[in-house]
mmCIF file of C-alpha atoms in Angstrom:
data_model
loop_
_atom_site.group_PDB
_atom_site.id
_atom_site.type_symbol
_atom_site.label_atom_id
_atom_site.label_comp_id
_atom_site.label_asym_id
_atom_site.label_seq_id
_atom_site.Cartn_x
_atom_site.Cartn_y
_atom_site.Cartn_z
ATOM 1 C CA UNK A 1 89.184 108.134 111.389
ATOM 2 C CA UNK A 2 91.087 109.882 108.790
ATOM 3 C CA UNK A 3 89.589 113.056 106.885
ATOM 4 C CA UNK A 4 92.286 112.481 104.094
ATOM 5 C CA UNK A 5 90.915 110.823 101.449
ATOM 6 C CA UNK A 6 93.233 107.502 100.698
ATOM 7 C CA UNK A 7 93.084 104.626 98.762
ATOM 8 C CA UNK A 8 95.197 101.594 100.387
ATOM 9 C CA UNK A 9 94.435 99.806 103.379
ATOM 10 C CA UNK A 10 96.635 96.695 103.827
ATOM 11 C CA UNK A 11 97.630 93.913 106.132
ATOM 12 C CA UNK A 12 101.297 92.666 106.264
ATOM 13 C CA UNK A 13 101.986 89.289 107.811
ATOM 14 C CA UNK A 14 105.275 88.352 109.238
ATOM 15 C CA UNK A 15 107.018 85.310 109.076
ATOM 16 C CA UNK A 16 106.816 84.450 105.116
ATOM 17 C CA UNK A 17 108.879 87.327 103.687
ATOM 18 C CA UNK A 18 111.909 84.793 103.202
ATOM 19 C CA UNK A 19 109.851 82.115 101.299
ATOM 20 C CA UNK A 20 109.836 82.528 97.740
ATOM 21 C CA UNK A 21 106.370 82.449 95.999
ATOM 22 C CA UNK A 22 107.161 79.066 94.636
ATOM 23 C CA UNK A 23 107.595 77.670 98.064
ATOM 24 C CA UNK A 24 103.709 77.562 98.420
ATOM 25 C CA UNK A 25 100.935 75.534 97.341
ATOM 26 C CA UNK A 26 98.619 77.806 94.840
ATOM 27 C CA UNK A 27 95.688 76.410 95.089
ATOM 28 C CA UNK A 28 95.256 76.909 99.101
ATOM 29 C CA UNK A 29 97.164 79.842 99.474
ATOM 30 C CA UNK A 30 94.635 81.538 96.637
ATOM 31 C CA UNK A 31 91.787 79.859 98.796
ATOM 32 C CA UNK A 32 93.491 81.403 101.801
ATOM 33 C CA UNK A 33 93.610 85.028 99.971
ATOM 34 C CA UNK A 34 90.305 84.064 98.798
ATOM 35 C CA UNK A 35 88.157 83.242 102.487
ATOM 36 C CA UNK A 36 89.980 86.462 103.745
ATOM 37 C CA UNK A 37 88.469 88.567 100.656
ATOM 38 C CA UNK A 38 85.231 87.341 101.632
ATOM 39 C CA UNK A 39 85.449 88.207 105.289
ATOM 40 C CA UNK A 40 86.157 91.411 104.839
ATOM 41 C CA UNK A 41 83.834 91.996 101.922
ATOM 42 C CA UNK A 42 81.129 90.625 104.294
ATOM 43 C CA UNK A 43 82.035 93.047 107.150
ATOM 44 C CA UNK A 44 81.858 95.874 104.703
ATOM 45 C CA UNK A 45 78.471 95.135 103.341
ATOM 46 C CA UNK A 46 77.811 95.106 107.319
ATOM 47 C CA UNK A 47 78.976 98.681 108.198
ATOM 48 C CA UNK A 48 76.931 100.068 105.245
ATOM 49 C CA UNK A 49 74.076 98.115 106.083
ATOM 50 C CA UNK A 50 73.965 98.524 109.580
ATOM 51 C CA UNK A 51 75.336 102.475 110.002
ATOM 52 C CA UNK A 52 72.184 103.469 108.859
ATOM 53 C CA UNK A 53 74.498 107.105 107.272
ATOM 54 C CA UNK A 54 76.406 107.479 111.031
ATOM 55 C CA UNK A 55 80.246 106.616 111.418
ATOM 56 C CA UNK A 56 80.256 109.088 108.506
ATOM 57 C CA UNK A 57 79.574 106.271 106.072
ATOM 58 C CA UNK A 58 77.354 106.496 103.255
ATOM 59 C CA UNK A 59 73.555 105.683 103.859
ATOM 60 C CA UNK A 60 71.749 102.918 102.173
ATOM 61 C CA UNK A 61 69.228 103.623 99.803
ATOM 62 C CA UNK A 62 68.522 100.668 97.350
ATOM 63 C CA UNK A 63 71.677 98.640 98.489
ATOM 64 C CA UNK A 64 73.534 98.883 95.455
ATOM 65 C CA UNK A 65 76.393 100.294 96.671
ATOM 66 C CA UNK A 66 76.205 97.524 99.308
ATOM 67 C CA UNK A 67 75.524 94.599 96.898
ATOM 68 C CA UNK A 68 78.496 95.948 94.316
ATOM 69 C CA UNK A 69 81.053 95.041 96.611
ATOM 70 C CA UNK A 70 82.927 92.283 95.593
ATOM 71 C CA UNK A 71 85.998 90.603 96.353
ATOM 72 C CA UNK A 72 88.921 89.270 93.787
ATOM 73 C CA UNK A 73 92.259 87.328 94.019
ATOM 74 C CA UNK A 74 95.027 88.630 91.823
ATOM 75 C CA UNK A 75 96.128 86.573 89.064
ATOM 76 C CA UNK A 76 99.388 85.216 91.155
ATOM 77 C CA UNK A 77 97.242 84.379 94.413
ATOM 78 C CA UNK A 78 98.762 86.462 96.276
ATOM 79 C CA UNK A 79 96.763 89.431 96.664
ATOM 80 C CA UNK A 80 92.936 89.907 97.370
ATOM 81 C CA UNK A 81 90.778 93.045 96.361
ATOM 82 C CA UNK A 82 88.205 94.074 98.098
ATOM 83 C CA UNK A 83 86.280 97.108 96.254
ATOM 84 C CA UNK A 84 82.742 98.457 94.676
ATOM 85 C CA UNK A 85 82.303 97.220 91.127
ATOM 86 C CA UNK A 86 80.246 100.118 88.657
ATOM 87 C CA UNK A 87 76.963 97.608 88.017
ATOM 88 C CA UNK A 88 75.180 98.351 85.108
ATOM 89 C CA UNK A 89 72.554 100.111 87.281
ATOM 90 C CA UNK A 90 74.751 102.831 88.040
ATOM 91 C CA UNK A 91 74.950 105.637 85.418
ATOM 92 C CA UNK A 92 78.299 107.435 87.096
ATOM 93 C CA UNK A 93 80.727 105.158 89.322
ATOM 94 C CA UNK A 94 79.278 107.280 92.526
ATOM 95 C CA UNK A 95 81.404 105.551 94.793
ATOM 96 C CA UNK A 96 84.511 107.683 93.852
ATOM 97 C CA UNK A 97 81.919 110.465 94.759
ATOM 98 C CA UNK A 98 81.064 109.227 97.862
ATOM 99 C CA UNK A 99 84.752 108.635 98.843
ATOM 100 C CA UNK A 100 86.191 111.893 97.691
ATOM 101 C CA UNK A 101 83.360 113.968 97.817
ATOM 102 C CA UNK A 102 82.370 117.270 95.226
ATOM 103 C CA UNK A 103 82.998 120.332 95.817
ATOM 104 C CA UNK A 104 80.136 123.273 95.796
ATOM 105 C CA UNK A 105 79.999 125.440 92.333
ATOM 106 C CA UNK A 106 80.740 124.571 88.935
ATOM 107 C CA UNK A 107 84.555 124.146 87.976
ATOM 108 C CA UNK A 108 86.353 127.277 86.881
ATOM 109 C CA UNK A 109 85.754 127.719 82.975
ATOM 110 C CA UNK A 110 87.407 129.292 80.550
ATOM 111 C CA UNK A 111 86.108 133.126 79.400
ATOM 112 C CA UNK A 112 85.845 132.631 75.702
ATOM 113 C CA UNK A 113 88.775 134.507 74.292
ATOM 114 C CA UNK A 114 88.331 137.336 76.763
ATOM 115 C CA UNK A 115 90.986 138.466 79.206
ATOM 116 C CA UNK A 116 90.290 137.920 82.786
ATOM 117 C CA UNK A 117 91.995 140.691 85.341
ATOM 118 C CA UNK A 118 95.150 139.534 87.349
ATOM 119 C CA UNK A 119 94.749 137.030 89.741
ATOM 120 C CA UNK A 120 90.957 136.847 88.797
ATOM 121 C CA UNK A 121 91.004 132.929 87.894
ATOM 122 C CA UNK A 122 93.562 132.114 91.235
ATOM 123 C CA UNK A 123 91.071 133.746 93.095
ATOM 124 C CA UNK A 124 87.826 131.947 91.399
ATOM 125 C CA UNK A 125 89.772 128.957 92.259
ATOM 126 C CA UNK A 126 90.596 129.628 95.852
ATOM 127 C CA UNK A 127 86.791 130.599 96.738
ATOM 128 C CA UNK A 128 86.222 127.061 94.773
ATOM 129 C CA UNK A 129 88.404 125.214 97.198
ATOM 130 C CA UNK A 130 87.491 126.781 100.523
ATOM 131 C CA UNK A 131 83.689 126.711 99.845
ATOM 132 C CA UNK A 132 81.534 124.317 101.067
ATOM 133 C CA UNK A 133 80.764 120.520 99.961
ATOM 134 C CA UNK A 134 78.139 119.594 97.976
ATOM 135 C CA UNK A 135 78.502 115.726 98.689
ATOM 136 C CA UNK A 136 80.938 115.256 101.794
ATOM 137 C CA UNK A 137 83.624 112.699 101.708
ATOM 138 C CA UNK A 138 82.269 109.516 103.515
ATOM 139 C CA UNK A 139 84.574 107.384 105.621
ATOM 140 C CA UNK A 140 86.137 104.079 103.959
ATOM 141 C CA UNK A 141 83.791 101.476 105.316
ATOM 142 C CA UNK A 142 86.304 98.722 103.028
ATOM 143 C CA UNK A 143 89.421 99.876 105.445
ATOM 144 C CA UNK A 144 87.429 99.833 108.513
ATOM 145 C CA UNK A 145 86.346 96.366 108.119
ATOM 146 C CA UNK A 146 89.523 95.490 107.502
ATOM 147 C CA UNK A 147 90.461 96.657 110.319
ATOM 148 C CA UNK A 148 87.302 94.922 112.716
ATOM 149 C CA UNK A 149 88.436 91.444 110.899
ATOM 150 C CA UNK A 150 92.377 91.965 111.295
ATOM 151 C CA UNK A 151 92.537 88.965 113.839
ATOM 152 C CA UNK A 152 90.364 86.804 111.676
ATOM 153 C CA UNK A 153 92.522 87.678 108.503
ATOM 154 C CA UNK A 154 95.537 86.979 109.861
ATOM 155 C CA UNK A 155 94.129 83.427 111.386
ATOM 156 C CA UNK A 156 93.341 82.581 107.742
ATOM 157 C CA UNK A 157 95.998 83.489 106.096
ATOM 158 C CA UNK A 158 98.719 82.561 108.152
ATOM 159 C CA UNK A 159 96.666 78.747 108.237
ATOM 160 C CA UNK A 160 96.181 79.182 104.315
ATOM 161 C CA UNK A 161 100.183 80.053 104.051
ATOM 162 C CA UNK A 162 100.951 77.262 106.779
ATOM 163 C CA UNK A 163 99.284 74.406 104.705
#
């Protein structure tokens, strides 16, 4: 498991790179994209439901980080999304928090017109970023479950791309 916080997790499949998009059927290739959004939405509502806060994923509380998870198909068909939506229960979008974490102390503010020493504010800045986490980064339960339902993905949407 990575400590880096990242953003991408994706699955290339082989085979279809010389097609052109208009080669394909639409309809069951976004059906395709579709089922394997699903599956792998479904396997991440899993982890979080099921880790119970281990695997360094975040623990469930009232499920609404679990139940905010959705999955959409881009506009061409060709791509699938699978991320938290901000409901309108949640005042903040906390599950940039949970994913990148927050720092301890307050962010390094400005001293109102009066003149800090040298190196005062690089060193207020320093003790920010080697001090200790108020809210941990959590582990990306999204790319893990892509990565438990790889072999079902790929049955999918190679069948999906095949038809």
């Amino acid at each position: 498991m990575n400590q880096r916080a990242t953003l991408a997790a994706h699955l290339h499949i082989e085979g279809f790179d010389q097609f052109h998009k208009d080669a394909f059927d639409k309809r069951k290739v976004r059906a395709a994209f579709r089922k394997a959004g699903q599956l792998v939405r479904q396997r991440a509502q899993l982890n979080l439901a099921l880790s119970g806060g281990g695997g360094n994923y975040p623990r469930t509380q009232t499920g609404a980080l679990r139940d905010s998870i959705n999955a959409r198909v881009s506009r061409s068909g060709f791509m699938v999304k699978v991320m938290p939506d901000k409901t309108a229960g949640m005042a903040e979008y906390y599950p940039a928090y949970l994913h990148y974490g927050v720092k301890q102390g307050s962010r390094v503010k400005g001293t109102g017109g009066k003149r800090r020493r040298r190196g005062e504010r690089q060193e207020l800045l320093s003790a920010r970023k080697t001090g200790a986490w108020r809210i941990a980064p959590r582990a990306n339960y999204i790319a893990d479950a892509l990565e438990d339902e790889n072999a079902r993905v790929r049955a999918v949407l190679s069948a999906g791309f095949a038809r």
